[in-house]
Amino acid sequence: MPRIALYPGSFDPPTNGHLSLIQRGLKMFDGLTVAVLRNLAKDKDPLFTVEERVDLLKGAVNGDKRVTVKTFEGLLVKFAKQEKVNTVLRGLRAVSDFEYEFQMANMNRKLDPELETLFMMTGEDYFYISSRFVRDVARLGGDVKGLVPANVLAALQEKFGK
Ligand code: ADP
């Protein structure tokens, strides 16, 4: 049986930090299901639609057959069951990520003791990259070259007319 992990998130937009995690995750797993969350409470002012994010992720992994991009809503544990996956991959950038991730991992374990969450530390080149900062900087007309994959950069330039 191929070993598949679920990599969930908002990915608004996908960044080089996400891509690095995907590439490193693929060293441990045969495949990854990248799962874009719909209807997140914090996602009130999205930059890209969920469908656009799926397309951007697919473009960013450049047709790598080991990566499947899907969407989900509601509980992650239910989606993981549905996908028959029992490992969730998450990244940790800073201490500030820890509390939220720690709570979520424990809540998910409470909901489904079979589901394990695996954390990977961000690479030194990526620790300061978050979708939120990329969104804010791009909206304000800053250059996010080097922070996002080339196809995401093109989509941002198109959106903000640069
Ligand atoms: P969420 O909105 O659920 O935090 P994100 O789309 O921001 O999701 O990120 C999804 C996952 O990728 C999270 O586990 C996050 O910690 C991780 N991640 C995001 N950016 C980076 C980065 N620069 N380096 C490592 N992991 C990252």
PDB file of C-alpha atoms and ligand atoms in Angstrom:
ATOM      1  CA  MET A   1       0.000   0.000   0.000  1.00  0.00           C
ATOM      2  CA  PRO A   2       1.473   3.388  -0.903  1.00  0.00           C
ATOM      3  CA  ARG A   3       1.965   5.674   2.065  1.00  0.00           C
ATOM      4  CA  ILE A   4       0.023   8.877   1.580  1.00  0.00           C
ATOM      5  CA  ALA A   5      -0.140  11.895   3.885  1.00  0.00           C
ATOM      6  CA  LEU A   6      -2.664  14.680   3.914  1.00  0.00           C
ATOM      7  CA  TYR A   7      -1.314  18.227   3.752  1.00  0.00           C
ATOM      8  CA  PRO A   8      -4.191  20.570   4.614  1.00  0.00           C
ATOM      9  CA  GLY A   9      -4.257  24.350   4.620  1.00  0.00           C
ATOM     10  CA  SER A  10      -5.717  27.484   3.134  1.00  0.00           C
ATOM     11  CA  PHE A  11      -2.975  28.055   0.549  1.00  0.00           C
ATOM     12  CA  ASP A  12      -4.174  31.586  -0.228  1.00  0.00           C
ATOM     13  CA  PRO A  13      -1.856  31.794  -2.072  1.00  0.00           C
ATOM     14  CA  PRO A  14       0.507  28.818  -2.236  1.00  0.00           C
ATOM     15  CA  THR A  15       4.032  29.951  -1.299  1.00  0.00           C
ATOM     16  CA  ASN A  16       7.538  28.595  -1.631  1.00  0.00           C
ATOM     17  CA  GLY A  17       7.204  27.601   2.029  1.00  0.00           C
ATOM     18  CA  HIS A  18       4.314  25.288   1.134  1.00  0.00           C
ATOM     19  CA  LEU A  19       6.204  23.960  -1.873  1.00  0.00           C
ATOM     20  CA  SER A  20       9.275  23.220   0.223  1.00  0.00           C
ATOM     21  CA  LEU A  21       7.136  21.292   2.702  1.00  0.00           C
ATOM     22  CA  ILE A  22       5.565  19.302  -0.144  1.00  0.00           C
ATOM     23  CA  GLN A  23       8.964  18.438  -1.576  1.00  0.00           C
ATOM     24  CA  ARG A  24      10.340  17.409   1.795  1.00  0.00           C
ATOM     25  CA  GLY A  25       7.173  15.476   2.617  1.00  0.00           C
ATOM     26  CA  LEU A  26       7.633  13.486  -0.574  1.00  0.00           C
ATOM     27  CA  LYS A  27      10.906  12.163   0.797  1.00  0.00           C
ATOM     28  CA  MET A  28       8.937  10.393   3.520  1.00  0.00           C
ATOM     29  CA  PHE A  29       5.717   9.515   1.744  1.00  0.00           C
ATOM     30  CA  ASP A  30       4.918   7.957  -1.616  1.00  0.00           C
ATOM     31  CA  GLY A  31       2.339  10.627  -2.217  1.00  0.00           C
ATOM     32  CA  LEU A  32       0.676  13.676  -0.711  1.00  0.00           C
ATOM     33  CA  THR A  33      -2.907  14.822  -0.906  1.00  0.00           C
ATOM     34  CA  VAL A  34      -2.833  18.583  -0.634  1.00  0.00           C
ATOM     35  CA  ALA A  35      -6.228  19.597   0.720  1.00  0.00           C
ATOM     36  CA  VAL A  36      -7.507  23.149   0.352  1.00  0.00           C
ATOM     37  CA  LEU A  37      -9.946  24.067   3.083  1.00  0.00           C
ATOM     38  CA  ARG A  38     -13.228  25.762   2.169  1.00  0.00           C
ATOM     39  CA  ASN A  39     -15.179  28.155   4.374  1.00  0.00           C
ATOM     40  CA  LEU A  40     -12.543  28.858   6.944  1.00  0.00           C
ATOM     41  CA  ALA A  41     -13.789  31.448   9.436  1.00  0.00           C
ATOM     42  CA  LYS A  42     -10.557  33.407   9.109  1.00  0.00           C
ATOM     43  CA  ASP A  43     -10.884  33.268   5.359  1.00  0.00           C
ATOM     44  CA  LYS A  44     -13.314  36.157   5.103  1.00  0.00           C
ATOM     45  CA  ASP A  45     -11.330  38.132   2.613  1.00  0.00           C
ATOM     46  CA  PRO A  46      -9.744  35.593   0.296  1.00  0.00           C
ATOM     47  CA  LEU A  47      -7.375  36.651  -2.444  1.00  0.00           C
ATOM     48  CA  PHE A  48      -7.947  33.627  -4.655  1.00  0.00           C
ATOM     49  CA  THR A  49     -10.998  31.400  -4.826  1.00  0.00           C
ATOM     50  CA  VAL A  50     -10.597  27.821  -3.649  1.00  0.00           C
ATOM     51  CA  GLU A  51     -10.699  26.665  -7.280  1.00  0.00           C
ATOM     52  CA  GLU A  52      -7.985  29.138  -8.237  1.00  0.00           C
ATOM     53  CA  ARG A  53      -5.841  27.891  -5.339  1.00  0.00           C
ATOM     54  CA  VAL A  54      -6.271  24.301  -6.503  1.00  0.00           C
ATOM     55  CA  ASP A  55      -5.110  25.303  -9.989  1.00  0.00           C
ATOM     56  CA  LEU A  56      -2.192  27.297  -8.579  1.00  0.00           C
ATOM     57  CA  LEU A  57      -1.084  24.327  -6.455  1.00  0.00           C
ATOM     58  CA  LYS A  58      -1.343  21.969  -9.407  1.00  0.00           C
ATOM     59  CA  GLY A  59       0.730  24.374 -11.486  1.00  0.00           C
ATOM     60  CA  ALA A  60       3.271  24.812  -8.704  1.00  0.00           C
ATOM     61  CA  VAL A  61       3.974  21.082  -8.418  1.00  0.00           C
ATOM     62  CA  ASN A  62       4.362  20.961 -12.155  1.00  0.00           C
ATOM     63  CA  GLY A  63       2.404  17.802 -12.859  1.00  0.00           C
ATOM     64  CA  ASP A  64       4.156  15.699 -10.206  1.00  0.00           C
ATOM     65  CA  LYS A  65       2.012  12.552 -10.169  1.00  0.00           C
ATOM     66  CA  ARG A  66       2.727  11.962  -6.485  1.00  0.00           C
ATOM     67  CA  VAL A  67       0.761  15.065  -5.535  1.00  0.00           C
ATOM     68  CA  THR A  68      -3.030  15.185  -5.663  1.00  0.00           C
ATOM     69  CA  VAL A  69      -4.820  18.432  -4.947  1.00  0.00           C
ATOM     70  CA  LYS A  70      -8.323  18.294  -3.469  1.00  0.00           C
ATOM     71  CA  THR A  71     -10.680  20.507  -1.498  1.00  0.00           C
ATOM     72  CA  PHE A  72     -12.481  19.727   1.710  1.00  0.00           C
ATOM     73  CA  GLU A  73     -14.841  21.369   4.150  1.00  0.00           C
ATOM     74  CA  GLY A  74     -15.764  20.571   7.693  1.00  0.00           C
ATOM     75  CA  LEU A  75     -13.726  18.383   9.957  1.00  0.00           C
ATOM     76  CA  LEU A  76     -10.286  17.308   8.851  1.00  0.00           C
ATOM     77  CA  VAL A  77     -10.675  13.971  10.656  1.00  0.00           C
ATOM     78  CA  LYS A  78     -13.722  13.161   8.537  1.00  0.00           C
ATOM     79  CA  PHE A  79     -11.952  14.069   5.339  1.00  0.00           C
ATOM     80  CA  ALA A  80      -8.931  11.981   6.357  1.00  0.00           C
ATOM     81  CA  LYS A  81     -11.217   8.979   6.970  1.00  0.00           C
ATOM     82  CA  GLN A  82     -12.911   9.488   3.665  1.00  0.00           C
ATOM     83  CA  GLU A  83      -9.505   9.579   1.963  1.00  0.00           C
ATOM     84  CA  LYS A  84      -8.325   6.574   4.026  1.00  0.00           C
ATOM     85  CA  VAL A  85      -5.294   8.535   5.168  1.00  0.00           C
ATOM     86  CA  ASN A  86      -4.015   8.457   8.748  1.00  0.00           C
ATOM     87  CA  THR A  87      -1.192  10.985   8.686  1.00  0.00           C
ATOM     88  CA  VAL A  88      -1.533  14.748   8.504  1.00  0.00           C
ATOM     89  CA  LEU A  89       1.490  16.816   7.566  1.00  0.00           C
ATOM     90  CA  ARG A  90       1.851  20.346   8.947  1.00  0.00           C
ATOM     91  CA  GLY A  91       4.639  22.888   8.978  1.00  0.00           C
ATOM     92  CA  LEU A  92       5.983  24.845  11.912  1.00  0.00           C
ATOM     93  CA  ARG A  93       7.498  28.213  11.188  1.00  0.00           C
ATOM     94  CA  ALA A  94       7.868  29.841  14.538  1.00  0.00           C
ATOM     95  CA  VAL A  95       6.974  29.518  18.168  1.00  0.00           C
ATOM     96  CA  SER A  96       3.851  31.476  17.307  1.00  0.00           C
ATOM     97  CA  ASP A  97       2.614  28.570  15.150  1.00  0.00           C
ATOM     98  CA  PHE A  98       3.126  26.114  17.963  1.00  0.00           C
ATOM     99  CA  GLU A  99       0.207  26.809  20.246  1.00  0.00           C
ATOM    100  CA  TYR A 100      -2.410  26.685  17.527  1.00  0.00           C
ATOM    101  CA  GLU A 101      -0.880  23.605  15.911  1.00  0.00           C
ATOM    102  CA  PHE A 102      -0.507  21.862  19.271  1.00  0.00           C
ATOM    103  CA  GLN A 103      -4.163  22.458  20.115  1.00  0.00           C
ATOM    104  CA  MET A 104      -5.344  21.393  16.705  1.00  0.00           C
ATOM    105  CA  ALA A 105      -3.246  18.227  16.655  1.00  0.00           C
ATOM    106  CA  ASN A 106      -4.556  17.239  20.073  1.00  0.00           C
ATOM    107  CA  MET A 107      -8.141  18.042  19.171  1.00  0.00           C
ATOM    108  CA  ASN A 108      -7.833  15.961  16.027  1.00  0.00           C
ATOM    109  CA  ARG A 109      -6.317  13.100  17.997  1.00  0.00           C
ATOM    110  CA  LYS A 110      -9.202  13.309  20.444  1.00  0.00           C
ATOM    111  CA  LEU A 111     -11.669  13.161  17.567  1.00  0.00           C
ATOM    112  CA  ASP A 112      -9.822  10.302  15.898  1.00  0.00           C
ATOM    113  CA  PRO A 113      -7.060   8.543  17.848  1.00  0.00           C
ATOM    114  CA  GLU A 114      -5.915   6.846  14.651  1.00  0.00           C
ATOM    115  CA  LEU A 115      -4.968  10.130  13.029  1.00  0.00           C
ATOM    116  CA  GLU A 116      -1.364  11.256  13.570  1.00  0.00           C
ATOM    117  CA  THR A 117      -0.107  14.762  12.884  1.00  0.00           C
ATOM    118  CA  LEU A 118       3.462  15.047  11.701  1.00  0.00           C
ATOM    119  CA  PHE A 119       5.256  18.401  11.931  1.00  0.00           C
ATOM    120  CA  MET A 120       8.143  19.533   9.836  1.00  0.00           C
ATOM    121  CA  MET A 121      10.246  22.536  10.746  1.00  0.00           C
ATOM    122  CA  THR A 122      10.425  25.148   8.080  1.00  0.00           C
ATOM    123  CA  GLY A 123      13.668  25.618   6.177  1.00  0.00           C
ATOM    124  CA  GLU A 124      15.784  28.661   7.074  1.00  0.00           C
ATOM    125  CA  ASP A 125      14.899  30.276   3.768  1.00  0.00           C
ATOM    126  CA  TYR A 126      11.182  29.984   4.393  1.00  0.00           C
ATOM    127  CA  PHE A 127      10.484  30.677   8.042  1.00  0.00           C
ATOM    128  CA  TYR A 128       9.267  34.225   7.388  1.00  0.00           C
ATOM    129  CA  ILE A 129       7.017  33.335   4.455  1.00  0.00           C
ATOM    130  CA  SER A 130       3.318  33.149   5.158  1.00  0.00           C
ATOM    131  CA  SER A 131       0.361  33.405   2.807  1.00  0.00           C
ATOM    132  CA  ARG A 132      -0.915  36.300   4.847  1.00  0.00           C
ATOM    133  CA  PHE A 133       2.234  38.389   4.376  1.00  0.00           C
ATOM    134  CA  VAL A 134       2.417  37.495   0.711  1.00  0.00           C
ATOM    135  CA  ARG A 135      -1.213  38.630   0.351  1.00  0.00           C
ATOM    136  CA  ASP A 136      -0.633  41.875   2.203  1.00  0.00           C
ATOM    137  CA  VAL A 137       2.603  42.747   0.428  1.00  0.00           C
ATOM    138  CA  ALA A 138       1.146  41.910  -2.993  1.00  0.00           C
ATOM    139  CA  ARG A 139      -1.977  43.975  -2.295  1.00  0.00           C
ATOM    140  CA  LEU A 140       0.213  46.922  -1.347  1.00  0.00           C
ATOM    141  CA  GLY A 141       2.194  46.595  -4.562  1.00  0.00           C
ATOM    142  CA  GLY A 142       5.342  45.019  -3.079  1.00  0.00           C
ATOM    143  CA  ASP A 143       7.456  42.494  -4.935  1.00  0.00           C
ATOM    144  CA  VAL A 144       6.963  38.908  -3.779  1.00  0.00           C
ATOM    145  CA  LYS A 145       9.382  37.380  -6.267  1.00  0.00           C
ATOM    146  CA  GLY A 146      11.262  34.538  -4.621  1.00  0.00           C
ATOM    147  CA  LEU A 147       8.522  33.995  -2.052  1.00  0.00           C
ATOM    148  CA  VAL A 148       6.036  32.225  -4.297  1.00  0.00           C
ATOM    149  CA  PRO A 149       6.227  29.771  -7.209  1.00  0.00           C
ATOM    150  CA  ALA A 150       6.482  31.351 -10.681  1.00  0.00           C
ATOM    151  CA  ASN A 151       2.870  30.589 -11.617  1.00  0.00           C
ATOM    152  CA  VAL A 152       1.612  32.189  -8.395  1.00  0.00           C
ATOM    153  CA  LEU A 153       3.765  35.252  -9.053  1.00  0.00           C
ATOM    154  CA  ALA A 154       2.205  35.530 -12.519  1.00  0.00           C
ATOM    155  CA  ALA A 155      -1.310  35.219 -11.060  1.00  0.00           C
ATOM    156  CA  LEU A 156      -0.543  37.911  -8.480  1.00  0.00           C
ATOM    157  CA  GLN A 157       0.879  40.213 -11.132  1.00  0.00           C
ATOM    158  CA  GLU A 158      -2.213  39.706 -13.229  1.00  0.00           C
ATOM    159  CA  LYS A 159      -4.507  40.395 -10.293  1.00  0.00           C
ATOM    160  CA  PHE A 160      -2.692  43.524  -9.246  1.00  0.00           C
ATOM    161  CA  GLY A 161      -1.916  44.697 -12.770  1.00  0.00           C
ATOM    162  CA  LYS A 162       1.838  44.822 -12.571  1.00  0.00           C
TER     163      LYS A 162
HETATM  164  P1  ADP B   1      -3.506  27.511   7.603  1.00  0.00           P
HETATM  165  O1  ADP B   1      -4.283  28.623   6.995  1.00  0.00           O
HETATM  166  O2  ADP B   1      -4.282  26.311   7.971  1.00  0.00           O
HETATM  167  O3  ADP B   1      -2.466  27.956   8.608  1.00  0.00           O
HETATM  168  P2  ADP B   1      -1.640  27.655   5.497  1.00  0.00           P
HETATM  169  O4  ADP B   1      -2.134  27.607   4.098  1.00  0.00           O
HETATM  170  O5  ADP B   1      -1.166  28.984   5.967  1.00  0.00           O
HETATM  171  O6  ADP B   1      -2.686  26.999   6.405  1.00  0.00           O
HETATM  172  O7  ADP B   1      -0.449  26.637   5.678  1.00  0.00           O
HETATM  173  C1  ADP B   1      -0.666  25.253   5.622  1.00  0.00           C
HETATM  174  C2  ADP B   1       0.440  24.557   6.352  1.00  0.00           C
HETATM  175  O8  ADP B   1       1.677  24.897   5.787  1.00  0.00           O
HETATM  176  C3  ADP B   1       0.535  24.914   7.842  1.00  0.00           C
HETATM  177  O9  ADP B   1       0.909  23.761   8.546  1.00  0.00           O
HETATM  178  C4  ADP B   1       1.647  25.913   7.875  1.00  0.00           C
HETATM  179  O10 ADP B   1       2.320  25.877   9.123  1.00  0.00           O
HETATM  180  C5  ADP B   1       2.538  25.391   6.780  1.00  0.00           C
HETATM  181  N1  ADP B   1       3.356  26.456   6.238  1.00  0.00           N
HETATM  182  C6  ADP B   1       2.942  27.611   5.693  1.00  0.00           C
HETATM  183  N2  ADP B   1       3.978  28.379   5.331  1.00  0.00           N
HETATM  184  C7  ADP B   1       5.098  27.682   5.671  1.00  0.00           C
HETATM  185  C8  ADP B   1       6.502  27.934   5.590  1.00  0.00           C
HETATM  186  N3  ADP B   1       6.961  29.085   5.112  1.00  0.00           N
HETATM  187  N4  ADP B   1       7.342  26.964   6.032  1.00  0.00           N
HETATM  188  C9  ADP B   1       6.850  25.814   6.555  1.00  0.00           C
HETATM  189  N5  ADP B   1       5.551  25.528   6.674  1.00  0.00           N
HETATM  190  C10 ADP B   1       4.684  26.444   6.251  1.00  0.00           C
END
